[in-house]
Amino acid sequence: MRTRKPAETRKTEIVDATLRLADELGPERLSTEAVANVVGLTQPGIFRHFPTKQDLWSAVAERIGTMMEARWAKAQEARATPSEQIGKLVTAQLQLIQSTPAIPAILFSRELHTKNKVLRKAFFALLSRFHRVVADLAARAKEARELRADLDPDDAAYLIIGLIQGLAVRWSISGRGFDLAQEGRRLLEIQLTALSDQKAAKRKGMQP
């Protein structure tokens, strides 16, 4: 006799399957029928948990947001300078992308950009929250004289996020042929050096 799973367990399975298929098939080709086949349900079974495909995409966006924000919080727990925390934050974000390749697939998909307004708004809100976290750390790094005094923290955050996004695209179209987090750490170090307060660093180096 088949055991009926709790609704929340089924929802989790459905969202997990959707994330896998978004990577394997692409968001545009993903169907509720394909999701149903993976989790062993009928399409009506999927719709009992998510009445519309839009509801399913919203749940996927919420899951990605939860995973990201948990990693952002953990990256900021460590005792480190603001610049070091930026490094930990970027590494955490890239590690998540590497372990969940559906994220860039969704972010750069037609489903997100032209077809699904609710999904687009959800990801834009998530990106805005990430920008705020990075900008706050950049402001603290500026106050600590780790970054240039004339640097706008918002601009610094946009540059750092641009590094993440560009690297994710290169990783994806290269066939995932390199370690995303390792390459990100290397490029971020170059970027932060370019944005650093060189004069303050020299003054510190001259102190006995």
PDB file of C-alpha atoms in Angstrom, residues 4-186:
ATOM      1  CA  ARG A   4       0.552   9.294   1.283  1.00  0.00           C
ATOM      2  CA  LYS A   5       3.240  11.903   1.879  1.00  0.00           C
ATOM      3  CA  PRO A   6       2.543  15.099   3.859  1.00  0.00           C
ATOM      4  CA  ALA A   7       1.712  18.098   1.695  1.00  0.00           C
ATOM      5  CA  GLU A   8       4.849  20.002   2.699  1.00  0.00           C
ATOM      6  CA  THR A   9       7.039  17.021   1.806  1.00  0.00           C
ATOM      7  CA  ARG A  10       5.400  16.809  -1.601  1.00  0.00           C
ATOM      8  CA  LYS A  11       5.818  20.544  -2.171  1.00  0.00           C
ATOM      9  CA  THR A  12       9.512  20.268  -1.354  1.00  0.00           C
ATOM     10  CA  GLU A  13       9.904  17.358  -3.785  1.00  0.00           C
ATOM     11  CA  ILE A  14       8.104  19.287  -6.517  1.00  0.00           C
ATOM     12  CA  VAL A  15      10.240  22.408  -6.059  1.00  0.00           C
ATOM     13  CA  ASP A  16      13.438  20.303  -5.977  1.00  0.00           C
ATOM     14  CA  ALA A  17      12.397  18.572  -9.195  1.00  0.00           C
ATOM     15  CA  THR A  18      11.608  21.903 -10.827  1.00  0.00           C
ATOM     16  CA  LEU A  19      15.071  23.208  -9.978  1.00  0.00           C
ATOM     17  CA  ARG A  20      16.727  20.105 -11.468  1.00  0.00           C
ATOM     18  CA  LEU A  21      14.642  20.296 -14.625  1.00  0.00           C
ATOM     19  CA  ALA A  22      15.225  24.031 -15.019  1.00  0.00           C
ATOM     20  CA  ASP A  23      18.897  23.134 -15.333  1.00  0.00           C
ATOM     21  CA  GLU A  24      18.482  19.988 -17.454  1.00  0.00           C
ATOM     22  CA  LEU A  25      15.753  21.177 -19.845  1.00  0.00           C
ATOM     23  CA  GLY A  26      15.899  24.950 -19.493  1.00  0.00           C
ATOM     24  CA  PRO A  27      13.154  27.083 -17.916  1.00  0.00           C
ATOM     25  CA  GLU A  28      11.348  27.612 -21.241  1.00  0.00           C
ATOM     26  CA  ARG A  29      10.956  23.881 -21.922  1.00  0.00           C
ATOM     27  CA  LEU A  30      10.028  22.963 -18.378  1.00  0.00           C
ATOM     28  CA  SER A  31       6.466  21.658 -18.074  1.00  0.00           C
ATOM     29  CA  THR A  32       4.305  20.512 -15.193  1.00  0.00           C
ATOM     30  CA  GLU A  33       4.070  17.160 -16.978  1.00  0.00           C
ATOM     31  CA  ALA A  34       7.848  16.746 -16.788  1.00  0.00           C
ATOM     32  CA  VAL A  35       7.825  17.696 -13.105  1.00  0.00           C
ATOM     33  CA  ALA A  36       4.988  15.239 -12.445  1.00  0.00           C
ATOM     34  CA  ASN A  37       6.948  12.409 -14.109  1.00  0.00           C
ATOM     35  CA  VAL A  38      10.010  13.079 -11.960  1.00  0.00           C
ATOM     36  CA  VAL A  39       8.136  13.087  -8.639  1.00  0.00           C
ATOM     37  CA  GLY A  40       5.780  10.256  -9.576  1.00  0.00           C
ATOM     38  CA  LEU A  41       2.556  12.250  -9.677  1.00  0.00           C
ATOM     39  CA  THR A  42      -0.031  13.122 -12.289  1.00  0.00           C
ATOM     40  CA  GLN A  43      -0.375  16.711 -13.499  1.00  0.00           C
ATOM     41  CA  PRO A  44      -3.548  17.136 -11.407  1.00  0.00           C
ATOM     42  CA  GLY A  45      -1.431  15.976  -8.464  1.00  0.00           C
ATOM     43  CA  ILE A  46       1.001  18.841  -9.115  1.00  0.00           C
ATOM     44  CA  PHE A  47      -1.864  21.320  -9.360  1.00  0.00           C
ATOM     45  CA  ARG A  48      -3.250  20.192  -6.008  1.00  0.00           C
ATOM     46  CA  HIS A  49      -0.115  21.621  -4.420  1.00  0.00           C
ATOM     47  CA  PHE A  50       0.483  24.478  -6.869  1.00  0.00           C
ATOM     48  CA  PRO A  51      -2.793  25.560  -8.524  1.00  0.00           C
ATOM     49  CA  THR A  52      -0.934  27.311 -11.385  1.00  0.00           C
ATOM     50  CA  LYS A  53       2.485  27.091 -12.970  1.00  0.00           C
ATOM     51  CA  GLN A  54       2.979  30.656 -11.749  1.00  0.00           C
ATOM     52  CA  ASP A  55       2.547  29.431  -8.162  1.00  0.00           C
ATOM     53  CA  LEU A  56       5.212  26.806  -8.782  1.00  0.00           C
ATOM     54  CA  TRP A  57       7.677  29.379 -10.138  1.00  0.00           C
ATOM     55  CA  SER A  58       6.967  31.620  -7.159  1.00  0.00           C
ATOM     56  CA  ALA A  59       7.826  28.729  -4.836  1.00  0.00           C
ATOM     57  CA  VAL A  60      11.061  28.156  -6.757  1.00  0.00           C
ATOM     58  CA  ALA A  61      11.988  31.835  -6.402  1.00  0.00           C
ATOM     59  CA  GLU A  62      11.238  31.673  -2.683  1.00  0.00           C
ATOM     60  CA  ARG A  63      13.443  28.582  -2.282  1.00  0.00           C
ATOM     61  CA  ILE A  64      16.354  30.231  -4.093  1.00  0.00           C
ATOM     62  CA  GLY A  65      15.912  33.361  -1.988  1.00  0.00           C
ATOM     63  CA  THR A  66      15.935  31.337   1.228  1.00  0.00           C
ATOM     64  CA  MET A  67      19.120  29.497   0.210  1.00  0.00           C
ATOM     65  CA  MET A  68      20.870  32.698  -0.778  1.00  0.00           C
ATOM     66  CA  GLU A  69      19.949  34.684   2.319  1.00  0.00           C
ATOM     67  CA  ALA A  70      21.030  31.837   4.615  1.00  0.00           C
ATOM     68  CA  ARG A  71      24.463  31.868   2.977  1.00  0.00           C
ATOM     69  CA  TRP A  72      24.699  35.660   3.101  1.00  0.00           C
ATOM     70  CA  ALA A  73      24.002  35.593   6.833  1.00  0.00           C
ATOM     71  CA  LYS A  74      26.570  32.862   7.465  1.00  0.00           C
ATOM     72  CA  ALA A  75      29.225  34.723   5.452  1.00  0.00           C
ATOM     73  CA  GLN A  76      28.801  37.745   7.711  1.00  0.00           C
ATOM     74  CA  GLU A  77      28.997  35.782  10.962  1.00  0.00           C
ATOM     75  CA  ALA A  78      32.743  35.277  10.805  1.00  0.00           C
ATOM     76  CA  ARG A  79      35.072  37.673  12.618  1.00  0.00           C
ATOM     77  CA  ALA A  80      36.697  39.384   9.665  1.00  0.00           C
ATOM     78  CA  THR A  81      37.339  42.792   8.175  1.00  0.00           C
ATOM     79  CA  PRO A  82      34.614  44.222   5.908  1.00  0.00           C
ATOM     80  CA  SER A  83      36.713  43.439   2.821  1.00  0.00           C
ATOM     81  CA  GLU A  84      37.206  39.864   3.997  1.00  0.00           C
ATOM     82  CA  GLN A  85      33.470  39.563   4.572  1.00  0.00           C
ATOM     83  CA  ILE A  86      32.841  40.742   1.014  1.00  0.00           C
ATOM     84  CA  GLY A  87      35.146  37.936  -0.105  1.00  0.00           C
ATOM     85  CA  LYS A  88      33.271  35.373   1.973  1.00  0.00           C
ATOM     86  CA  LEU A  89      29.956  36.673   0.646  1.00  0.00           C
ATOM     87  CA  VAL A  90      31.045  36.408  -2.987  1.00  0.00           C
ATOM     88  CA  THR A  91      32.483  32.936  -2.406  1.00  0.00           C
ATOM     89  CA  ALA A  92      29.230  31.804  -0.768  1.00  0.00           C
ATOM     90  CA  GLN A  93      27.182  33.139  -3.672  1.00  0.00           C
ATOM     91  CA  LEU A  94      29.366  31.449  -6.282  1.00  0.00           C
ATOM     92  CA  GLN A  95      29.396  28.156  -4.385  1.00  0.00           C
ATOM     93  CA  LEU A  96      25.602  28.208  -4.337  1.00  0.00           C
ATOM     94  CA  ILE A  97      25.458  28.891  -8.084  1.00  0.00           C
ATOM     95  CA  GLN A  98      27.910  26.062  -8.706  1.00  0.00           C
ATOM     96  CA  SER A  99      25.872  23.622  -6.623  1.00  0.00           C
ATOM     97  CA  THR A 100      22.528  24.856  -8.031  1.00  0.00           C
ATOM     98  CA  PRO A 101      23.147  25.596 -11.741  1.00  0.00           C
ATOM     99  CA  ALA A 102      19.427  26.191 -12.280  1.00  0.00           C
ATOM    100  CA  ILE A 103      19.988  29.644 -10.762  1.00  0.00           C
ATOM    101  CA  PRO A 104      21.878  31.150 -13.741  1.00  0.00           C
ATOM    102  CA  ALA A 105      19.627  29.200 -16.110  1.00  0.00           C
ATOM    103  CA  ILE A 106      16.604  30.963 -14.615  1.00  0.00           C
ATOM    104  CA  LEU A 107      18.266  34.367 -14.221  1.00  0.00           C
ATOM    105  CA  PHE A 108      19.184  34.578 -17.908  1.00  0.00           C
ATOM    106  CA  SER A 109      16.069  32.892 -19.268  1.00  0.00           C
ATOM    107  CA  ARG A 110      13.252  34.238 -21.420  1.00  0.00           C
ATOM    108  CA  GLU A 111      10.891  32.902 -18.752  1.00  0.00           C
ATOM    109  CA  LEU A 112      12.284  35.461 -16.336  1.00  0.00           C
ATOM    110  CA  HIS A 113      12.898  38.404 -18.658  1.00  0.00           C
ATOM    111  CA  THR A 114       9.826  38.458 -20.896  1.00  0.00           C
ATOM    112  CA  LYS A 115       7.233  35.862 -19.949  1.00  0.00           C
ATOM    113  CA  ASN A 116       6.882  35.823 -16.179  1.00  0.00           C
ATOM    114  CA  LYS A 117       6.412  39.236 -14.554  1.00  0.00           C
ATOM    115  CA  VAL A 118       5.937  37.831 -11.039  1.00  0.00           C
ATOM    116  CA  LEU A 119       9.121  35.773 -11.280  1.00  0.00           C
ATOM    117  CA  ARG A 120      11.027  38.766 -12.635  1.00  0.00           C
ATOM    118  CA  LYS A 121       9.868  40.967  -9.758  1.00  0.00           C
ATOM    119  CA  ALA A 122      10.792  38.294  -7.206  1.00  0.00           C
ATOM    120  CA  PHE A 123      14.336  37.977  -8.547  1.00  0.00           C
ATOM    121  CA  PHE A 124      14.765  41.724  -8.882  1.00  0.00           C
ATOM    122  CA  ALA A 125      13.798  42.094  -5.215  1.00  0.00           C
ATOM    123  CA  LEU A 126      16.301  39.374  -4.304  1.00  0.00           C
ATOM    124  CA  LEU A 127      19.039  41.059  -6.330  1.00  0.00           C
ATOM    125  CA  SER A 128      18.217  44.379  -4.647  1.00  0.00           C
ATOM    126  CA  ARG A 129      18.595  42.777  -1.212  1.00  0.00           C
ATOM    127  CA  PHE A 130      21.955  41.314  -2.208  1.00  0.00           C
ATOM    128  CA  HIS A 131      23.064  44.701  -3.514  1.00  0.00           C
ATOM    129  CA  ARG A 132      22.157  46.271  -0.157  1.00  0.00           C
ATOM    130  CA  VAL A 133      24.193  43.673   1.760  1.00  0.00           C
ATOM    131  CA  VAL A 134      27.257  44.204  -0.446  1.00  0.00           C
ATOM    132  CA  ALA A 135      26.885  47.999  -0.405  1.00  0.00           C
ATOM    133  CA  ASP A 136      26.672  48.017   3.412  1.00  0.00           C
ATOM    134  CA  LEU A 137      29.883  45.992   3.625  1.00  0.00           C
ATOM    135  CA  ALA A 138      31.534  48.293   1.081  1.00  0.00           C
ATOM    136  CA  ALA A 139      30.539  51.311   3.194  1.00  0.00           C
ATOM    137  CA  ARG A 140      32.108  49.682   6.254  1.00  0.00           C
ATOM    138  CA  ALA A 141      35.250  48.865   4.249  1.00  0.00           C
ATOM    139  CA  LYS A 142      35.412  52.490   3.142  1.00  0.00           C
ATOM    140  CA  GLU A 143      35.103  53.697   6.751  1.00  0.00           C
ATOM    141  CA  ALA A 144      37.897  51.300   7.711  1.00  0.00           C
ATOM    142  CA  ARG A 145      40.007  52.794   4.905  1.00  0.00           C
ATOM    143  CA  GLU A 146      40.153  49.464   3.109  1.00  0.00           C
ATOM    144  CA  LEU A 147      38.494  51.038   0.068  1.00  0.00           C
ATOM    145  CA  ARG A 148      39.025  54.414  -1.573  1.00  0.00           C
ATOM    146  CA  ALA A 149      37.576  57.452   0.182  1.00  0.00           C
ATOM    147  CA  ASP A 150      35.945  58.703  -3.033  1.00  0.00           C
ATOM    148  CA  LEU A 151      34.235  55.370  -3.764  1.00  0.00           C
ATOM    149  CA  ASP A 152      30.429  55.204  -3.734  1.00  0.00           C
ATOM    150  CA  PRO A 153      29.482  51.975  -1.872  1.00  0.00           C
ATOM    151  CA  ASP A 154      26.515  51.456  -4.207  1.00  0.00           C
ATOM    152  CA  ASP A 155      28.832  51.597  -7.220  1.00  0.00           C
ATOM    153  CA  ALA A 156      31.225  49.172  -5.542  1.00  0.00           C
ATOM    154  CA  ALA A 157      28.331  46.774  -4.961  1.00  0.00           C
ATOM    155  CA  TYR A 158      27.260  46.979  -8.615  1.00  0.00           C
ATOM    156  CA  LEU A 159      30.810  46.227  -9.742  1.00  0.00           C
ATOM    157  CA  ILE A 160      31.086  43.220  -7.408  1.00  0.00           C
ATOM    158  CA  ILE A 161      27.687  41.865  -8.447  1.00  0.00           C
ATOM    159  CA  GLY A 162      28.655  42.394 -12.090  1.00  0.00           C
ATOM    160  CA  LEU A 163      31.735  40.256 -11.480  1.00  0.00           C
ATOM    161  CA  ILE A 164      29.546  37.455 -10.089  1.00  0.00           C
ATOM    162  CA  GLN A 165      27.048  37.611 -12.950  1.00  0.00           C
ATOM    163  CA  GLY A 166      29.676  37.792 -15.692  1.00  0.00           C
ATOM    164  CA  LEU A 167      31.620  34.925 -14.172  1.00  0.00           C
ATOM    165  CA  ALA A 168      28.452  32.818 -13.877  1.00  0.00           C
ATOM    166  CA  VAL A 169      27.759  33.334 -17.601  1.00  0.00           C
ATOM    167  CA  ARG A 170      31.342  32.398 -18.556  1.00  0.00           C
ATOM    168  CA  TRP A 171      31.194  29.326 -16.316  1.00  0.00           C
ATOM    169  CA  SER A 172      27.907  28.226 -17.849  1.00  0.00           C
ATOM    170  CA  ILE A 173      28.811  28.657 -21.524  1.00  0.00           C
ATOM    171  CA  SER A 174      32.254  27.111 -20.978  1.00  0.00           C
ATOM    172  CA  GLY A 175      30.536  23.885 -20.003  1.00  0.00           C
ATOM    173  CA  ARG A 176      31.249  24.495 -16.320  1.00  0.00           C
ATOM    174  CA  GLY A 177      34.879  23.794 -17.031  1.00  0.00           C
ATOM    175  CA  PHE A 178      36.448  25.575 -14.065  1.00  0.00           C
ATOM    176  CA  ASP A 179      35.949  26.038 -10.326  1.00  0.00           C
ATOM    177  CA  LEU A 180      33.570  28.966 -10.101  1.00  0.00           C
ATOM    178  CA  ALA A 181      34.281  29.935  -6.491  1.00  0.00           C
ATOM    179  CA  GLN A 182      38.059  29.698  -6.917  1.00  0.00           C
ATOM    180  CA  GLU A 183      38.047  31.892 -10.033  1.00  0.00           C
ATOM    181  CA  GLY A 184      35.721  34.319  -8.287  1.00  0.00           C
ATOM    182  CA  ARG A 185      38.092  34.705  -5.340  1.00  0.00           C
ATOM    183  CA  ARG A 186      40.978  35.396  -7.721  1.00  0.00           C
TER     184      ARG A 186
END
